[in-house]
């Protein structure tokens, strides 16, 4: 089944690799996150820029003489939008991490 992606949310390495997420050994999770930026904004554009640049890559590995990307399977999840609530995400992560740390130490 072929998916249709908007320009800013192309799958990693284009349409050469479109496995189901349950069979892929690698998953790309584009999260445009800007909440912890201290100097200059722009991190939010990183995931789209990486996916756009990956369109110029090939799956073929000359040293191994095979299509490693196709063998491994790379699933690209749809972009997770930053709805401006990054602070709440950070707080929830910190609380969750704290609970997990306590459980591990017990």
mmCIF file with all atom_site columns, C-alpha atoms in Angstrom:
data_model
loop_
_atom_site.group_PDB
_atom_site.id
_atom_site.type_symbol
_atom_site.label_atom_id
_atom_site.label_alt_id
_atom_site.label_comp_id
_atom_site.label_asym_id
_atom_site.label_entity_id
_atom_site.label_seq_id
_atom_site.pdbx_PDB_ins_code
_atom_site.Cartn_x
_atom_site.Cartn_y
_atom_site.Cartn_z
_atom_site.occupancy
_atom_site.B_iso_or_equiv
_atom_site.pdbx_formal_charge
_atom_site.auth_seq_id
_atom_site.auth_comp_id
_atom_site.auth_asym_id
_atom_site.auth_atom_id
_atom_site.pdbx_PDB_model_num
ATOM 1   C CA . UNK A 1 1   ? 0.000  0.000  0.000  1.00 0.00 ? 1   UNK A CA 1
ATOM 2   C CA . UNK A 1 2   ? 1.528  3.308  -1.047 1.00 0.00 ? 2   UNK A CA 1
ATOM 3   C CA . UNK A 1 3   ? 1.061  6.369  1.130  1.00 0.00 ? 3   UNK A CA 1
ATOM 4   C CA . UNK A 1 4   ? 0.758  9.974  -0.017 1.00 0.00 ? 4   UNK A CA 1
ATOM 5   C CA . UNK A 1 5   ? 2.903  12.440 1.915  1.00 0.00 ? 5   UNK A CA 1
ATOM 6   C CA . UNK A 1 6   ? 2.842  16.233 1.895  1.00 0.00 ? 6   UNK A CA 1
ATOM 7   C CA . UNK A 1 7   ? 6.146  17.788 0.776  1.00 0.00 ? 7   UNK A CA 1
ATOM 8   C CA . UNK A 1 8   ? 7.274  18.584 4.320  1.00 0.00 ? 8   UNK A CA 1
ATOM 9   C CA . UNK A 1 9   ? 6.509  15.087 5.574  1.00 0.00 ? 9   UNK A CA 1
ATOM 10  C CA . UNK A 1 10  ? 8.126  12.794 3.025  1.00 0.00 ? 10  UNK A CA 1
ATOM 11  C CA . UNK A 1 11  ? 9.178  9.367  4.234  1.00 0.00 ? 11  UNK A CA 1
ATOM 12  C CA . UNK A 1 12  ? 12.880 8.940  5.012  1.00 0.00 ? 12  UNK A CA 1
ATOM 13  C CA . UNK A 1 13  ? 14.748 8.202  1.748  1.00 0.00 ? 13  UNK A CA 1
ATOM 14  C CA . UNK A 1 14  ? 11.563 8.743  -0.226 1.00 0.00 ? 14  UNK A CA 1
ATOM 15  C CA . UNK A 1 15  ? 9.227  6.081  -1.428 1.00 0.00 ? 15  UNK A CA 1
ATOM 16  C CA . UNK A 1 16  ? 11.945 3.415  -1.747 1.00 0.00 ? 16  UNK A CA 1
ATOM 17  C CA . UNK A 1 17  ? 11.204 2.233  1.787  1.00 0.00 ? 17  UNK A CA 1
ATOM 18  C CA . UNK A 1 18  ? 7.602  1.986  2.965  1.00 0.00 ? 18  UNK A CA 1
ATOM 19  C CA . UNK A 1 19  ? 7.380  -0.964 5.358  1.00 0.00 ? 19  UNK A CA 1
ATOM 20  C CA . UNK A 1 20  ? 4.666  -1.432 7.898  1.00 0.00 ? 20  UNK A CA 1
ATOM 21  C CA . UNK A 1 21  ? 5.745  -0.141 11.301 1.00 0.00 ? 21  UNK A CA 1
ATOM 22  C CA . UNK A 1 22  ? 5.377  -3.627 12.772 1.00 0.00 ? 22  UNK A CA 1
ATOM 23  C CA . UNK A 1 23  ? 7.966  -5.113 10.387 1.00 0.00 ? 23  UNK A CA 1
ATOM 24  C CA . UNK A 1 24  ? 10.450 -2.223 10.214 1.00 0.00 ? 24  UNK A CA 1
ATOM 25  C CA . UNK A 1 25  ? 13.611 -2.483 12.297 1.00 0.00 ? 25  UNK A CA 1
ATOM 26  C CA . UNK A 1 26  ? 14.123 1.294  12.220 1.00 0.00 ? 26  UNK A CA 1
ATOM 27  C CA . UNK A 1 27  ? 11.529 3.982  12.911 1.00 0.00 ? 27  UNK A CA 1
ATOM 28  C CA . UNK A 1 28  ? 11.872 7.691  12.205 1.00 0.00 ? 28  UNK A CA 1
ATOM 29  C CA . UNK A 1 29  ? 9.751  9.804  14.538 1.00 0.00 ? 29  UNK A CA 1
ATOM 30  C CA . UNK A 1 30  ? 9.791  13.464 13.399 1.00 0.00 ? 30  UNK A CA 1
ATOM 31  C CA . UNK A 1 31  ? 9.047  15.674 16.393 1.00 0.00 ? 31  UNK A CA 1
ATOM 32  C CA . UNK A 1 32  ? 9.446  19.426 15.742 1.00 0.00 ? 32  UNK A CA 1
ATOM 33  C CA . UNK A 1 33  ? 10.251 20.468 19.311 1.00 0.00 ? 33  UNK A CA 1
ATOM 34  C CA . UNK A 1 34  ? 11.264 24.022 20.189 1.00 0.00 ? 34  UNK A CA 1
ATOM 35  C CA . UNK A 1 35  ? 10.505 24.329 23.922 1.00 0.00 ? 35  UNK A CA 1
ATOM 36  C CA . UNK A 1 36  ? 14.067 23.997 25.235 1.00 0.00 ? 36  UNK A CA 1
ATOM 37  C CA . UNK A 1 37  ? 15.720 26.376 22.761 1.00 0.00 ? 37  UNK A CA 1
ATOM 38  C CA . UNK A 1 38  ? 17.772 29.003 24.594 1.00 0.00 ? 38  UNK A CA 1
ATOM 39  C CA . UNK A 1 39  ? 19.620 30.902 21.874 1.00 0.00 ? 39  UNK A CA 1
ATOM 40  C CA . UNK A 1 40  ? 17.894 30.979 18.504 1.00 0.00 ? 40  UNK A CA 1
ATOM 41  C CA . UNK A 1 41  ? 14.679 29.377 17.314 1.00 0.00 ? 41  UNK A CA 1
ATOM 42  C CA . UNK A 1 42  ? 14.670 26.972 14.394 1.00 0.00 ? 42  UNK A CA 1
ATOM 43  C CA . UNK A 1 43  ? 14.857 23.460 15.866 1.00 0.00 ? 43  UNK A CA 1
ATOM 44  C CA . UNK A 1 44  ? 11.236 23.042 14.891 1.00 0.00 ? 44  UNK A CA 1
ATOM 45  C CA . UNK A 1 45  ? 12.358 22.885 11.222 1.00 0.00 ? 45  UNK A CA 1
ATOM 46  C CA . UNK A 1 46  ? 14.894 20.096 11.844 1.00 0.00 ? 46  UNK A CA 1
ATOM 47  C CA . UNK A 1 47  ? 12.739 17.014 11.232 1.00 0.00 ? 47  UNK A CA 1
ATOM 48  C CA . UNK A 1 48  ? 11.358 18.344 7.933  1.00 0.00 ? 48  UNK A CA 1
ATOM 49  C CA . UNK A 1 49  ? 14.839 19.388 6.795  1.00 0.00 ? 49  UNK A CA 1
ATOM 50  C CA . UNK A 1 50  ? 16.245 15.936 7.562  1.00 0.00 ? 50  UNK A CA 1
ATOM 51  C CA . UNK A 1 51  ? 13.401 14.191 5.727  1.00 0.00 ? 51  UNK A CA 1
ATOM 52  C CA . UNK A 1 52  ? 13.732 16.562 2.757  1.00 0.00 ? 52  UNK A CA 1
ATOM 53  C CA . UNK A 1 53  ? 17.520 16.017 2.593  1.00 0.00 ? 53  UNK A CA 1
ATOM 54  C CA . UNK A 1 54  ? 17.110 12.245 2.849  1.00 0.00 ? 54  UNK A CA 1
ATOM 55  C CA . UNK A 1 55  ? 15.402 12.286 -0.555 1.00 0.00 ? 55  UNK A CA 1
ATOM 56  C CA . UNK A 1 56  ? 18.893 12.652 -2.061 1.00 0.00 ? 56  UNK A CA 1
ATOM 57  C CA . UNK A 1 57  ? 20.195 9.487  -0.362 1.00 0.00 ? 57  UNK A CA 1
ATOM 58  C CA . UNK A 1 58  ? 20.292 6.013  -1.825 1.00 0.00 ? 58  UNK A CA 1
ATOM 59  C CA . UNK A 1 59  ? 19.677 2.718  -0.086 1.00 0.00 ? 59  UNK A CA 1
ATOM 60  C CA . UNK A 1 60  ? 22.513 1.025  -1.946 1.00 0.00 ? 60  UNK A CA 1
ATOM 61  C CA . UNK A 1 61  ? 25.697 0.531  0.099  1.00 0.00 ? 61  UNK A CA 1
ATOM 62  C CA . UNK A 1 62  ? 28.730 0.217  -2.196 1.00 0.00 ? 62  UNK A CA 1
ATOM 63  C CA . UNK A 1 63  ? 30.937 -1.385 0.467  1.00 0.00 ? 63  UNK A CA 1
ATOM 64  C CA . UNK A 1 64  ? 28.392 -4.090 1.257  1.00 0.00 ? 64  UNK A CA 1
ATOM 65  C CA . UNK A 1 65  ? 27.104 -4.267 -2.347 1.00 0.00 ? 65  UNK A CA 1
ATOM 66  C CA . UNK A 1 66  ? 23.479 -4.404 -1.301 1.00 0.00 ? 66  UNK A CA 1
ATOM 67  C CA . UNK A 1 67  ? 20.398 -2.323 -0.499 1.00 0.00 ? 67  UNK A CA 1
ATOM 68  C CA . UNK A 1 68  ? 20.774 -2.127 3.280  1.00 0.00 ? 68  UNK A CA 1
ATOM 69  C CA . UNK A 1 69  ? 17.901 0.304  3.788  1.00 0.00 ? 69  UNK A CA 1
ATOM 70  C CA . UNK A 1 70  ? 15.477 -2.003 2.034  1.00 0.00 ? 70  UNK A CA 1
ATOM 71  C CA . UNK A 1 71  ? 16.700 -5.009 4.009  1.00 0.00 ? 71  UNK A CA 1
ATOM 72  C CA . UNK A 1 72  ? 16.329 -3.292 7.372  1.00 0.00 ? 72  UNK A CA 1
ATOM 73  C CA . UNK A 1 73  ? 13.057 -1.525 6.675  1.00 0.00 ? 73  UNK A CA 1
ATOM 74  C CA . UNK A 1 74  ? 12.666 2.100  7.711  1.00 0.00 ? 74  UNK A CA 1
ATOM 75  C CA . UNK A 1 75  ? 9.254  3.309  8.834  1.00 0.00 ? 75  UNK A CA 1
ATOM 76  C CA . UNK A 1 76  ? 8.608  7.058  8.929  1.00 0.00 ? 76  UNK A CA 1
ATOM 77  C CA . UNK A 1 77  ? 5.845  8.048  11.331 1.00 0.00 ? 77  UNK A CA 1
ATOM 78  C CA . UNK A 1 78  ? 3.799  11.087 10.407 1.00 0.00 ? 78  UNK A CA 1
ATOM 79  C CA . UNK A 1 79  ? 5.089  14.283 11.973 1.00 0.00 ? 79  UNK A CA 1
ATOM 80  C CA . UNK A 1 80  ? 3.972  14.893 15.529 1.00 0.00 ? 80  UNK A CA 1
ATOM 81  C CA . UNK A 1 81  ? 2.875  18.513 15.674 1.00 0.00 ? 81  UNK A CA 1
ATOM 82  C CA . UNK A 1 82  ? 4.091  20.875 18.368 1.00 0.00 ? 82  UNK A CA 1
ATOM 83  C CA . UNK A 1 83  ? 0.864  22.569 19.355 1.00 0.00 ? 83  UNK A CA 1
ATOM 84  C CA . UNK A 1 84  ? 2.659  25.110 21.483 1.00 0.00 ? 84  UNK A CA 1
ATOM 85  C CA . UNK A 1 85  ? 2.254  23.007 24.583 1.00 0.00 ? 85  UNK A CA 1
ATOM 86  C CA . UNK A 1 86  ? 5.898  21.937 24.827 1.00 0.00 ? 86  UNK A CA 1
ATOM 87  C CA . UNK A 1 87  ? 6.177  23.035 28.443 1.00 0.00 ? 87  UNK A CA 1
ATOM 88  C CA . UNK A 1 88  ? 3.446  20.604 29.472 1.00 0.00 ? 88  UNK A CA 1
ATOM 89  C CA . UNK A 1 89  ? 5.148  17.811 27.519 1.00 0.00 ? 89  UNK A CA 1
ATOM 90  C CA . UNK A 1 90  ? 8.403  18.513 29.374 1.00 0.00 ? 90  UNK A CA 1
ATOM 91  C CA . UNK A 1 91  ? 6.637  18.506 32.746 1.00 0.00 ? 91  UNK A CA 1
ATOM 92  C CA . UNK A 1 92  ? 4.839  15.223 31.970 1.00 0.00 ? 92  UNK A CA 1
ATOM 93  C CA . UNK A 1 93  ? 8.119  13.651 30.828 1.00 0.00 ? 93  UNK A CA 1
ATOM 94  C CA . UNK A 1 94  ? 9.910  14.768 34.006 1.00 0.00 ? 94  UNK A CA 1
ATOM 95  C CA . UNK A 1 95  ? 7.139  13.343 36.214 1.00 0.00 ? 95  UNK A CA 1
ATOM 96  C CA . UNK A 1 96  ? 7.094  10.070 34.292 1.00 0.00 ? 96  UNK A CA 1
ATOM 97  C CA . UNK A 1 97  ? 10.874 9.794  34.397 1.00 0.00 ? 97  UNK A CA 1
ATOM 98  C CA . UNK A 1 98  ? 10.851 10.468 38.141 1.00 0.00 ? 98  UNK A CA 1
ATOM 99  C CA . UNK A 1 99  ? 8.267  7.713  38.758 1.00 0.00 ? 99  UNK A CA 1
ATOM 100 C CA . UNK A 1 100 ? 10.224 5.250  36.618 1.00 0.00 ? 100 UNK A CA 1
ATOM 101 C CA . UNK A 1 101 ? 13.470 6.066  38.434 1.00 0.00 ? 101 UNK A CA 1
ATOM 102 C CA . UNK A 1 102 ? 11.820 5.393  41.797 1.00 0.00 ? 102 UNK A CA 1
ATOM 103 C CA . UNK A 1 103 ? 10.435 2.050  40.591 1.00 0.00 ? 103 UNK A CA 1
ATOM 104 C CA . UNK A 1 104 ? 13.832 0.976  39.271 1.00 0.00 ? 104 UNK A CA 1
ATOM 105 C CA . UNK A 1 105 ? 15.625 1.898  42.504 1.00 0.00 ? 105 UNK A CA 1
ATOM 106 C CA . UNK A 1 106 ? 13.076 0.017  44.636 1.00 0.00 ? 106 UNK A CA 1
#
